[in-house]
mmCIF file of C-alpha atoms in Angstrom:
data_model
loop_
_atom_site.group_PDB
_atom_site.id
_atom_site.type_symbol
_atom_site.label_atom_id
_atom_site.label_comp_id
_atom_site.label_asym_id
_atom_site.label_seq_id
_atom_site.Cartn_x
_atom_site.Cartn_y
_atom_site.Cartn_z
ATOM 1 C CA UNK A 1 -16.294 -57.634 17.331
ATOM 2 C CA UNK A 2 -14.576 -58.710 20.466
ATOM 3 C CA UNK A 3 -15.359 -55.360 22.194
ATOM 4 C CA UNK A 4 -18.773 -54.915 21.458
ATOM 5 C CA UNK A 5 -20.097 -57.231 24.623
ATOM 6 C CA UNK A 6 -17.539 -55.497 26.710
ATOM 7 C CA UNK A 7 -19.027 -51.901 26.141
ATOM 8 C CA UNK A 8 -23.373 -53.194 26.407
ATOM 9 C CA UNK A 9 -21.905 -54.774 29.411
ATOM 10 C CA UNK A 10 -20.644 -51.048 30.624
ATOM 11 C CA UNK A 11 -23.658 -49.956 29.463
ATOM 12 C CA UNK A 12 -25.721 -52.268 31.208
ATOM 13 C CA UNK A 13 -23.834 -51.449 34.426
ATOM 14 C CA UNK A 14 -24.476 -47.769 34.272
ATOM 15 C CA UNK A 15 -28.290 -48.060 33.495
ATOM 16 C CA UNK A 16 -27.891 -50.368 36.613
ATOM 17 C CA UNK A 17 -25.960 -47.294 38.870
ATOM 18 C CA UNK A 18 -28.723 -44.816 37.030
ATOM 19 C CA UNK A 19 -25.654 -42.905 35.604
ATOM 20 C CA UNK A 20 -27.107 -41.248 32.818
ATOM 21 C CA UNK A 21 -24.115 -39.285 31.668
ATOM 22 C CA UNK A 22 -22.076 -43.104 31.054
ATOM 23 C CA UNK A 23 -24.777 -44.594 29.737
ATOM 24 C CA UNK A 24 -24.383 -42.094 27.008
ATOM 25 C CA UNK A 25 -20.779 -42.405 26.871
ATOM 26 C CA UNK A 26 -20.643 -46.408 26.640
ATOM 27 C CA UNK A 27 -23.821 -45.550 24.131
ATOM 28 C CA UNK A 28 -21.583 -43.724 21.836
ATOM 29 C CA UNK A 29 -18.942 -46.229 22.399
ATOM 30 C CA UNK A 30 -21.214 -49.286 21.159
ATOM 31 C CA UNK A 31 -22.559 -46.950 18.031
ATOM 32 C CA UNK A 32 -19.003 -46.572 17.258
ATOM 33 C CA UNK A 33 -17.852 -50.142 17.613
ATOM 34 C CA UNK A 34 -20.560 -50.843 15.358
ATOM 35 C CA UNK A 35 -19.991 -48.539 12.883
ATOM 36 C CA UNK A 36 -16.194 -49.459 12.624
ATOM 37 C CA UNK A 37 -17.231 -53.245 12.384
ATOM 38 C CA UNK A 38 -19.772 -52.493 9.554
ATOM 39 C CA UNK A 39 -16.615 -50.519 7.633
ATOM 40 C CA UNK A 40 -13.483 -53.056 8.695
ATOM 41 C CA UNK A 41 -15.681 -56.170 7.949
ATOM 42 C CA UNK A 42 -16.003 -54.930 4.477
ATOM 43 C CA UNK A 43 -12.763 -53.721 3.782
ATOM 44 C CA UNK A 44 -11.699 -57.519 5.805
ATOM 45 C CA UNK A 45 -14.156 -59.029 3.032
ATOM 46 C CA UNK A 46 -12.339 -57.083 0.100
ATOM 47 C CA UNK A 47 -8.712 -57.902 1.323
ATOM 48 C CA UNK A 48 -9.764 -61.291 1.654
ATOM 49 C CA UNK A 49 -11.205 -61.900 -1.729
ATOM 50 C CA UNK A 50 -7.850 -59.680 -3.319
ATOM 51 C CA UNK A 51 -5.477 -61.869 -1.200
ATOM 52 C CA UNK A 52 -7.074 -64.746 -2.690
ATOM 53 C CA UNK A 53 -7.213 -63.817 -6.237
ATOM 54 C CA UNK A 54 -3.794 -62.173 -5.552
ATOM 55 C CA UNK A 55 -2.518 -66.054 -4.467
ATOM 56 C CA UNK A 56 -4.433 -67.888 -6.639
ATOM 57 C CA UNK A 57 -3.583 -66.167 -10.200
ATOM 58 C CA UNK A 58 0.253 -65.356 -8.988
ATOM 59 C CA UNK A 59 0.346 -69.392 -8.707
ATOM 60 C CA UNK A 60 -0.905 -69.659 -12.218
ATOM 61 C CA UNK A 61 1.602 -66.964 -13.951
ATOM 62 C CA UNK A 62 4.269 -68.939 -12.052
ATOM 63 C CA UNK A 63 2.552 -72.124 -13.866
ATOM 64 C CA UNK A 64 1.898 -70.344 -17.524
ATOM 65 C CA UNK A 65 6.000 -69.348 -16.998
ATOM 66 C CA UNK A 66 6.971 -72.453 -16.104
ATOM 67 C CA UNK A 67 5.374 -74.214 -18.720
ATOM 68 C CA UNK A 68 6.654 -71.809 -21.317
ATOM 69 C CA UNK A 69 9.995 -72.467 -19.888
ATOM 70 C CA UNK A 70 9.732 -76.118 -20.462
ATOM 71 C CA UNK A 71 8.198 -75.954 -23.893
ATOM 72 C CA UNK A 72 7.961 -78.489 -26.492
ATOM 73 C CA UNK A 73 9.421 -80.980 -23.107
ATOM 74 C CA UNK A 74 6.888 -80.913 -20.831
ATOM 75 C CA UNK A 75 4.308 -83.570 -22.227
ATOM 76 C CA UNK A 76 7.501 -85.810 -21.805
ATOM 77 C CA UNK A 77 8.057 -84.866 -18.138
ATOM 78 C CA UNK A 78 4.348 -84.557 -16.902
ATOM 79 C CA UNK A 79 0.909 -85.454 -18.282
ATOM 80 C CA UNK A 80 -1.508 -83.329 -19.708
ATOM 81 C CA UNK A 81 -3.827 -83.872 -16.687
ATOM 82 C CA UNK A 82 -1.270 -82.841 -14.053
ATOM 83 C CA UNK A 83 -0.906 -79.628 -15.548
ATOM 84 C CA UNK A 84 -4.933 -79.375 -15.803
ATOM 85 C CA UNK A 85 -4.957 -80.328 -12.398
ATOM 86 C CA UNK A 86 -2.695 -77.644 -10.980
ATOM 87 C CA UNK A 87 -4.386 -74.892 -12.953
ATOM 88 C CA UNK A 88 -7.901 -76.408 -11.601
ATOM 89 C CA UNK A 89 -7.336 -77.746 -7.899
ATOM 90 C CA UNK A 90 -3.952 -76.323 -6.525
ATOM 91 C CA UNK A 91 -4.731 -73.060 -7.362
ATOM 92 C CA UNK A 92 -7.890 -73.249 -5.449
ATOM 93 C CA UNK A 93 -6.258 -74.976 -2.338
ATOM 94 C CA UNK A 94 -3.191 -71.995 -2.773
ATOM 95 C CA UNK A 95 -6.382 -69.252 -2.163
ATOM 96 C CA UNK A 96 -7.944 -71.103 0.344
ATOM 97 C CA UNK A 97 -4.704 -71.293 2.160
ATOM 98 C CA UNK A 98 -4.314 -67.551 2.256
ATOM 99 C CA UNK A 99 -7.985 -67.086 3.180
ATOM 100 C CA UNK A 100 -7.548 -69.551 6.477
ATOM 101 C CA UNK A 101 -4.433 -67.979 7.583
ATOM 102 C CA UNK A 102 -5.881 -64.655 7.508
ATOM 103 C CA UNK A 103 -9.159 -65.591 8.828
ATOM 104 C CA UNK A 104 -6.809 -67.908 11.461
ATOM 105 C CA UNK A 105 -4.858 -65.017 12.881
ATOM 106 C CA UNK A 106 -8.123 -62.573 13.078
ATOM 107 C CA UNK A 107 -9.545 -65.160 15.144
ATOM 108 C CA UNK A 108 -6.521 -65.611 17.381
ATOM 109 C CA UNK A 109 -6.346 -62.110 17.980
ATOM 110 C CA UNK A 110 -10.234 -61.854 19.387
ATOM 111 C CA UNK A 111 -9.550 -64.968 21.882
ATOM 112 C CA UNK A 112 -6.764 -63.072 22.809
ATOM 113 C CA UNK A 113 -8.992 -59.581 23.393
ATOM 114 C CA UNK A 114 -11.673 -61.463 24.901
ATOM 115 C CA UNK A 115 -9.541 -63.389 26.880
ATOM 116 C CA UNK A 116 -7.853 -60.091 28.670
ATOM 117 C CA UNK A 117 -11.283 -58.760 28.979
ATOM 118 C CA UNK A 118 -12.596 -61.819 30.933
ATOM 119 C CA UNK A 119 -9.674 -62.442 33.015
ATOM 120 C CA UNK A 120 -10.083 -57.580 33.978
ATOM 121 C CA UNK A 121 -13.656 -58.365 34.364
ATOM 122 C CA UNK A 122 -14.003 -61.546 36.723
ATOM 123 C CA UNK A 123 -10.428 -63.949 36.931
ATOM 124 C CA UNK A 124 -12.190 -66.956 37.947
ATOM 125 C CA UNK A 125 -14.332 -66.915 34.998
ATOM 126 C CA UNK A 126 -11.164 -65.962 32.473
ATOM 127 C CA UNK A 127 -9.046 -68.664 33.729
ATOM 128 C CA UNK A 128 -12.096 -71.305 33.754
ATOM 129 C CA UNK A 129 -12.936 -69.882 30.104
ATOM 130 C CA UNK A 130 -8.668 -70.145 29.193
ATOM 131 C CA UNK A 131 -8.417 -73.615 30.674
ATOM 132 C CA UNK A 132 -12.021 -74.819 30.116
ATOM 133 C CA UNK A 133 -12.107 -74.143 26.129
ATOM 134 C CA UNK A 134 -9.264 -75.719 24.953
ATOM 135 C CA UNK A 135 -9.888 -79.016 27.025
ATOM 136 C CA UNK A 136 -13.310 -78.399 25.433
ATOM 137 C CA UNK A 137 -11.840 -78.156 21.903
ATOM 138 C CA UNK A 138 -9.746 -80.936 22.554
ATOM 139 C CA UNK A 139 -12.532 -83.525 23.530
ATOM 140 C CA UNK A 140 -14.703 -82.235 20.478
ATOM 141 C CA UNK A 141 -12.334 -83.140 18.205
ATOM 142 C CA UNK A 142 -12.767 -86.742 17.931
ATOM 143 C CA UNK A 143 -16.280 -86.336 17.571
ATOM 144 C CA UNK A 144 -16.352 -84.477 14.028
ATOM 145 C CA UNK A 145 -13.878 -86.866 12.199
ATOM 146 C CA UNK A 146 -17.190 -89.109 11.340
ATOM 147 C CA UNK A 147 -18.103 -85.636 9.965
ATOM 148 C CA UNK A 148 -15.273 -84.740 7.793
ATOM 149 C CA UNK A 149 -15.230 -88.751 5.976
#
């Protein structure tokens, strides 16, 4: 996704120099980026709904063994509505972990691309985009606690 304004922006540039034959080529380039995000997106979409599951239901066979372990002791050790509550929230919270991280560390990696690309294209405007966003990110912060209460 993080290439796909790089190559209109070649494109743009060669409809500006009337060069027909990289028009074309950054053409082909932009069908292709688009193709391969329509294919990884779903396959990212997929892996993130297996990882998930994958996290979610390994957390309750770990659960389902544990209790069996414990047997005929564990209404003495925990309540009934602990062990309803792992099976219901912190499963839930275990997905969503692996979810965020994934999602996390995508989106690390395009700041990353688009950061390179900004600082190739024009290094004032990559270092005042590198400096200027997380100051930015920093000063918004404050501003959505009201949000998440």
């Amino acid at each position: 996704m993080a290439l796909i304004p790089a190559a209109i922006g070649r494109s743009v540039d060669a409809i500006w120099n009337r060069d027909t034959r990289s028009l074309l080529t950054w053409t082909a380039v932009v069908f292709g980026l688009g193709v391969a995000q329509a294919v990884t997106s779903t396959l990212r979409h997929r892996m993130a709904v297996f990882n998930w599951l994958s996290a979610a239901y390994r957390t309750v066979q770990v659960t389902v063994r544990q209790a069996t372990r414990l047997g005929a002791t564990l209404p003495r050790r925990v309540s009934t509505g602990e062990v309803v509550s792992v099976g219901n929230s912190d499963i839930a919270h275990i997905g969503n972990a692996m979810d965020i991280l994934l999602r996390g560390t995508g989106a690390v990696v395009a700041i990353v691309t688009v950061t390179v690309i900004l600082i190739s294209t024009s290094p004032a405007l990559g270092l005042t985009v590198l400096v200027g966003v997380p100051i930015m990110a920093v000063a918004v912060g404050p501003l959505l606690r009201p949000l998440h209460r």
